[in-house]
Amino acid sequence: GEDVEQSLFLSVREGDSSVINCTYTDSSSTYLYWYKQEPGAGLQLLTYIFSNMDMKQDQRLTVLLNKKDKHLSLRIADTQTGDSAIYFCAERGDSSASKIIFGSGTRLSIRP
Amino acid sequence: NAGVTQTPKFQVLKTGQSMTLQCAQDMNHNSMYWYRQDPGMGLRLIYYSASEGTTDKGEVPNGYNVSRLNKREFSLRLESAAPSQTSVYFCASRRMENTEAFFGQGTRLTVV
């Protein structure tokens, strides 16, 4: 079945890089997504990667995709206090592409 | 631009009571979704509607019903609320497959 897995917590020092990892099961996913949820708010799309890409960079964000291992990662360079949030990995869920399946979310906390 | 609007924001129900969570989007999106968010479990899909006039079960549909009233509105009904349905509920919509999903601010529901 469909499954997306992430570790629940990550703590990094301000200024360091954060790497959030995700594994998924649906090999037919065309797009894979990273969403960010700030406290008391809904989710917002942070970035996404098309399945025929290995890497996508967008300012401080780098997404790496290993299709063979079904592994997705999000690297945040120079992590700031404003990056504190829950980060969700998501895939489309099935061949119909109508569903979006989310991981459990990784809560990123920043140490001074 | 309202985006995705959910009502109410907070609700307390007694076990056995019924209620309907409302969701409306003003972006002319085709697909709409209902998720519940529980600690450590991420977002789990309850029901979705790929287009006006269709609804399908997600991962955790038991105890819920939905109505896609028109293209704008997608409601979630709890016929007989149970404490296990205490959660934060999010509605989302997107224009078509593989596009960004937009989320409402969430409804925090407590069943006592």
mmCIF file of C-alpha atoms in Angstrom:
data_model
loop_
_atom_site.group_PDB
_atom_site.id
_atom_site.type_symbol
_atom_site.label_atom_id
_atom_site.label_comp_id
_atom_site.label_asym_id
_atom_site.label_seq_id
_atom_site.Cartn_x
_atom_site.Cartn_y
_atom_site.Cartn_z
ATOM 1 C CA GLY A 1 0.000 0.000 0.000
ATOM 2 C CA GLU A 2 0.904 3.622 0.084
ATOM 3 C CA ASP A 3 3.166 4.796 2.858
ATOM 4 C CA VAL A 4 5.381 7.790 3.518
ATOM 5 C CA GLU A 5 7.745 7.695 6.480
ATOM 6 C CA GLN A 6 9.698 10.401 8.259
ATOM 7 C CA SER A 7 11.447 10.745 11.583
ATOM 8 C CA LEU A 8 9.387 12.770 14.055
ATOM 9 C CA PHE A 9 11.954 15.207 15.425
ATOM 10 C CA LEU A 10 15.093 17.053 14.389
ATOM 11 C CA SER A 11 17.060 19.584 16.418
ATOM 12 C CA VAL A 12 19.792 21.705 14.848
ATOM 13 C CA ARG A 13 21.889 24.664 15.903
ATOM 14 C CA GLU A 14 21.096 28.019 14.344
ATOM 15 C CA GLY A 15 23.284 28.560 11.283
ATOM 16 C CA ASP A 16 23.857 24.838 10.674
ATOM 17 C CA SER A 17 22.239 22.851 7.872
ATOM 18 C CA SER A 18 19.119 20.783 8.519
ATOM 19 C CA VAL A 19 18.476 17.583 6.617
ATOM 20 C CA ILE A 20 15.017 16.060 6.787
ATOM 21 C CA ASN A 21 14.601 12.598 5.304
ATOM 22 C CA CYS A 22 11.614 10.768 3.870
ATOM 23 C CA THR A 23 10.995 7.344 2.365
ATOM 24 C CA TYR A 24 7.990 6.455 0.243
ATOM 25 C CA THR A 25 6.542 3.340 -1.322
ATOM 26 C CA ASP A 26 4.666 4.436 -4.447
ATOM 27 C CA SER A 27 7.186 4.138 -7.272
ATOM 28 C CA SER A 28 4.704 5.638 -9.739
ATOM 29 C CA SER A 29 4.700 9.054 -8.034
ATOM 30 C CA THR A 30 5.272 11.775 -10.590
ATOM 31 C CA TYR A 31 5.797 14.589 -8.123
ATOM 32 C CA LEU A 32 7.055 14.543 -4.569
ATOM 33 C CA TYR A 33 6.377 17.452 -2.275
ATOM 34 C CA TRP A 34 7.640 19.161 0.836
ATOM 35 C CA TYR A 35 5.087 21.113 2.857
ATOM 36 C CA LYS A 36 5.729 23.336 5.876
ATOM 37 C CA GLN A 37 3.331 23.807 8.784
ATOM 38 C CA GLU A 38 3.878 26.660 11.204
ATOM 39 C CA PRO A 39 2.198 26.578 14.633
ATOM 40 C CA GLY A 40 -1.578 26.951 14.484
ATOM 41 C CA ALA A 41 -1.657 27.101 10.714
ATOM 42 C CA GLY A 42 -2.420 24.895 7.758
ATOM 43 C CA LEU A 43 0.225 23.455 5.467
ATOM 44 C CA GLN A 44 1.919 25.438 2.753
ATOM 45 C CA LEU A 45 3.853 24.052 -0.168
ATOM 46 C CA LEU A 46 7.564 24.647 0.310
ATOM 47 C CA THR A 47 8.978 22.954 -2.754
ATOM 48 C CA TYR A 48 8.492 19.938 -4.968
ATOM 49 C CA ILE A 49 10.530 17.762 -7.301
ATOM 50 C CA PHE A 50 9.542 15.983 -10.474
ATOM 51 C CA SER A 51 10.352 12.304 -10.448
ATOM 52 C CA ASN A 52 12.778 12.478 -13.384
ATOM 53 C CA MET A 53 15.030 14.859 -11.433
ATOM 54 C CA ASP A 54 17.743 13.941 -8.926
ATOM 55 C CA MET A 55 18.110 17.339 -7.349
ATOM 56 C CA LYS A 56 16.373 20.665 -7.150
ATOM 57 C CA GLN A 57 17.789 23.794 -5.531
ATOM 58 C CA ASP A 58 15.799 26.848 -4.517
ATOM 59 C CA GLN A 59 17.743 29.424 -2.498
ATOM 60 C CA ARG A 60 18.458 27.793 0.889
ATOM 61 C CA LEU A 61 16.498 24.665 0.030
ATOM 62 C CA THR A 62 17.925 21.606 -1.714
ATOM 63 C CA VAL A 63 15.803 18.572 -2.508
ATOM 64 C CA LEU A 64 17.502 15.289 -3.319
ATOM 65 C CA LEU A 65 15.646 12.339 -4.818
ATOM 66 C CA ASN A 66 16.920 8.772 -4.990
ATOM 67 C CA LYS A 67 14.266 6.928 -6.987
ATOM 68 C CA LYS A 68 15.983 3.568 -6.690
ATOM 69 C CA ASP A 69 15.820 3.689 -2.897
ATOM 70 C CA LYS A 70 12.578 5.749 -2.842
ATOM 71 C CA HIS A 71 14.285 8.278 -0.624
ATOM 72 C CA LEU A 72 13.660 12.009 -0.584
ATOM 73 C CA SER A 73 15.499 14.597 1.488
ATOM 74 C CA LEU A 74 15.152 18.294 2.178
ATOM 75 C CA ARG A 75 18.236 20.270 3.131
ATOM 76 C CA ILE A 76 17.862 23.734 4.614
ATOM 77 C CA ALA A 77 21.130 25.674 4.582
ATOM 78 C CA ASP A 78 21.934 28.241 7.282
ATOM 79 C CA THR A 79 18.936 27.249 9.387
ATOM 80 C CA GLN A 80 17.195 30.192 11.059
ATOM 81 C CA THR A 81 14.733 30.420 13.947
ATOM 82 C CA GLY A 82 12.006 31.155 11.417
ATOM 83 C CA ASP A 83 12.528 27.681 9.978
ATOM 84 C CA SER A 84 11.065 26.125 13.140
ATOM 85 C CA ALA A 85 8.025 24.199 11.925
ATOM 86 C CA ILE A 86 6.773 20.759 11.024
ATOM 87 C CA TYR A 87 7.880 19.586 7.584
ATOM 88 C CA PHE A 88 5.787 17.047 5.692
ATOM 89 C CA CYS A 89 6.885 14.914 2.811
ATOM 90 C CA ALA A 90 4.037 13.984 0.446
ATOM 91 C CA GLU A 91 3.445 11.902 -2.646
ATOM 92 C CA ARG A 92 0.472 11.552 -4.894
ATOM 93 C CA GLY A 93 -0.648 8.280 -3.372
ATOM 94 C CA ASP A 94 -1.840 6.149 -6.255
ATOM 95 C CA SER A 95 -1.884 5.834 -9.998
ATOM 96 C CA SER A 96 -4.973 7.995 -10.294
ATOM 97 C CA ALA A 97 -2.949 10.907 -8.919
ATOM 98 C CA SER A 98 -6.045 12.232 -7.175
ATOM 99 C CA LYS A 99 -4.901 11.575 -3.636
ATOM 100 C CA ILE A 100 -2.065 13.205 -1.721
ATOM 101 C CA ILE A 101 -0.486 11.051 0.970
ATOM 102 C CA PHE A 102 1.525 12.737 3.709
ATOM 103 C CA GLY A 103 4.201 11.464 6.031
ATOM 104 C CA SER A 104 4.000 11.874 9.793
ATOM 105 C CA GLY A 105 5.876 15.168 9.664
ATOM 106 C CA THR A 106 9.268 16.108 11.124
ATOM 107 C CA ARG A 107 9.263 18.760 13.811
ATOM 108 C CA LEU A 108 12.335 20.938 13.321
ATOM 109 C CA SER A 109 13.556 22.857 16.352
ATOM 110 C CA ILE A 110 16.405 25.348 16.330
ATOM 111 C CA ARG A 111 18.936 25.658 19.161
ATOM 112 C CA PRO A 112 20.652 29.021 19.735
ATOM 113 C CA ASN B 1 -8.330 36.254 -1.760
ATOM 114 C CA ALA B 2 -9.856 33.941 0.838
ATOM 115 C CA GLY B 3 -8.371 30.678 -0.516
ATOM 116 C CA VAL B 4 -9.701 27.741 1.522
ATOM 117 C CA THR B 5 -12.053 28.637 4.348
ATOM 118 C CA GLN B 6 -13.052 26.208 7.079
ATOM 119 C CA THR B 7 -15.712 26.670 9.716
ATOM 120 C CA PRO B 8 -15.833 26.421 12.629
ATOM 121 C CA LYS B 9 -12.284 26.927 13.920
ATOM 122 C CA PHE B 10 -12.991 25.223 17.242
ATOM 123 C CA GLN B 11 -15.723 22.851 18.394
ATOM 124 C CA VAL B 12 -16.446 20.739 21.460
ATOM 125 C CA LEU B 13 -18.943 17.920 21.079
ATOM 126 C CA LYS B 14 -20.374 15.356 23.436
ATOM 127 C CA THR B 15 -20.105 11.701 22.497
ATOM 128 C CA GLY B 16 -22.962 10.797 20.183
ATOM 129 C CA GLN B 17 -23.618 14.313 18.911
ATOM 130 C CA SER B 18 -23.472 15.076 15.228
ATOM 131 C CA MET B 19 -21.984 17.997 13.365
ATOM 132 C CA THR B 20 -20.842 19.125 9.946
ATOM 133 C CA LEU B 21 -17.524 20.773 9.194
ATOM 134 C CA GLN B 22 -17.765 23.193 6.321
ATOM 135 C CA CYS B 23 -15.116 23.928 3.707
ATOM 136 C CA ALA B 24 -15.246 26.317 0.787
ATOM 137 C CA GLN B 25 -12.637 27.379 -1.771
ATOM 138 C CA ASP B 26 -12.800 30.305 -4.143
ATOM 139 C CA MET B 27 -9.998 29.255 -6.501
ATOM 140 C CA ASN B 28 -12.150 27.207 -8.910
ATOM 141 C CA HIS B 29 -10.253 24.068 -7.917
ATOM 142 C CA ASN B 30 -11.424 20.683 -9.072
ATOM 143 C CA SER B 31 -10.184 18.471 -6.228
ATOM 144 C CA MET B 32 -10.940 18.826 -2.543
ATOM 145 C CA TYR B 33 -9.757 16.820 0.464
ATOM 146 C CA TRP B 34 -10.426 16.257 4.148
ATOM 147 C CA TYR B 35 -7.549 15.241 6.431
ATOM 148 C CA ARG B 36 -7.208 14.728 10.129
ATOM 149 C CA GLN B 37 -3.978 15.507 11.945
ATOM 150 C CA ASP B 38 -3.004 13.636 15.075
ATOM 151 C CA PRO B 39 0.306 13.822 16.964
ATOM 152 C CA GLY B 40 2.930 11.534 15.472
ATOM 153 C CA MET B 41 0.624 10.386 12.678
ATOM 154 C CA GLY B 42 0.874 13.206 10.210
ATOM 155 C CA LEU B 43 -2.106 13.969 8.033
ATOM 156 C CA ARG B 44 -4.368 11.068 7.229
ATOM 157 C CA LEU B 45 -6.785 11.330 4.351
ATOM 158 C CA ILE B 46 -10.403 10.839 5.344
ATOM 159 C CA TYR B 47 -12.237 11.464 2.070
ATOM 160 C CA TYR B 48 -11.524 13.267 -1.144
ATOM 161 C CA SER B 49 -13.381 14.548 -4.156
ATOM 162 C CA ALA B 50 -11.435 14.485 -7.391
ATOM 163 C CA SER B 51 -14.067 16.559 -9.158
ATOM 164 C CA GLU B 52 -17.533 17.947 -8.617
ATOM 165 C CA GLY B 53 -20.010 15.097 -8.237
ATOM 166 C CA THR B 54 -17.504 12.461 -7.103
ATOM 167 C CA THR B 55 -16.277 11.441 -3.668
ATOM 168 C CA ASP B 56 -13.946 8.633 -2.615
ATOM 169 C CA LYS B 57 -12.729 7.129 0.626
ATOM 170 C CA GLY B 58 -9.259 7.831 1.890
ATOM 171 C CA GLU B 59 -7.258 6.017 4.553
ATOM 172 C CA VAL B 60 -9.583 6.577 7.537
ATOM 173 C CA PRO B 61 -13.196 7.076 6.338
ATOM 174 C CA ASN B 62 -15.034 5.179 9.094
ATOM 175 C CA GLY B 63 -17.323 7.389 11.142
ATOM 176 C CA TYR B 64 -17.438 10.152 8.526
ATOM 177 C CA ASN B 65 -19.496 11.137 5.530
ATOM 178 C CA VAL B 66 -18.874 13.847 2.953
ATOM 179 C CA SER B 67 -20.830 15.895 0.455
ATOM 180 C CA ARG B 68 -19.423 17.747 -2.527
ATOM 181 C CA LEU B 69 -22.245 20.237 -2.605
ATOM 182 C CA ASN B 70 -20.905 22.080 -5.636
ATOM 183 C CA LYS B 71 -17.488 22.903 -7.041
ATOM 184 C CA ARG B 72 -16.748 25.313 -4.188
ATOM 185 C CA GLU B 73 -17.924 23.383 -1.148
ATOM 186 C CA PHE B 74 -16.961 20.079 0.425
ATOM 187 C CA SER B 75 -18.424 19.248 3.823
ATOM 188 C CA LEU B 76 -17.471 16.582 6.349
ATOM 189 C CA ARG B 77 -20.124 15.125 8.643
ATOM 190 C CA LEU B 78 -19.750 13.221 11.873
ATOM 191 C CA GLU B 79 -23.062 11.442 12.498
ATOM 192 C CA SER B 80 -22.270 10.201 15.990
ATOM 193 C CA ALA B 81 -19.089 11.701 17.371
ATOM 194 C CA ALA B 82 -16.663 9.538 19.350
ATOM 195 C CA PRO B 83 -13.676 10.568 21.503
ATOM 196 C CA SER B 84 -11.387 8.895 18.924
ATOM 197 C CA GLN B 85 -12.457 11.614 16.503
ATOM 198 C CA THR B 86 -10.830 14.305 18.627
ATOM 199 C CA SER B 87 -8.359 15.795 16.192
ATOM 200 C CA VAL B 88 -7.479 18.776 14.042
ATOM 201 C CA TYR B 89 -9.255 18.601 10.696
ATOM 202 C CA PHE B 90 -7.879 20.207 7.554
ATOM 203 C CA CYS B 91 -9.594 20.823 4.276
ATOM 204 C CA ALA B 92 -7.483 21.240 1.150
ATOM 205 C CA SER B 93 -8.062 21.863 -2.525
ATOM 206 C CA ARG B 94 -6.070 21.855 -5.726
ATOM 207 C CA ARG B 95 -6.751 22.732 -9.329
ATOM 208 C CA MET B 96 -5.725 19.408 -10.813
ATOM 209 C CA GLU B 97 -3.419 16.492 -10.183
ATOM 210 C CA ASN B 98 0.233 17.239 -9.566
ATOM 211 C CA THR B 99 -0.459 20.857 -8.684
ATOM 212 C CA GLU B 100 -0.025 22.542 -5.324
ATOM 213 C CA ALA B 101 -2.595 21.816 -2.634
ATOM 214 C CA PHE B 102 -3.895 24.756 -0.609
ATOM 215 C CA PHE B 103 -4.966 24.196 2.961
ATOM 216 C CA GLY B 104 -7.482 25.797 5.267
ATOM 217 C CA GLN B 105 -6.517 26.908 8.764
ATOM 218 C CA GLY B 106 -7.942 23.813 10.399
ATOM 219 C CA THR B 107 -10.782 22.941 12.766
ATOM 220 C CA ARG B 108 -9.843 21.781 16.229
ATOM 221 C CA LEU B 109 -12.496 19.297 17.342
ATOM 222 C CA THR B 110 -12.732 17.833 20.824
ATOM 223 C CA VAL B 111 -15.182 15.050 21.622
ATOM 224 C CA VAL B 112 -15.806 14.502 25.319
#
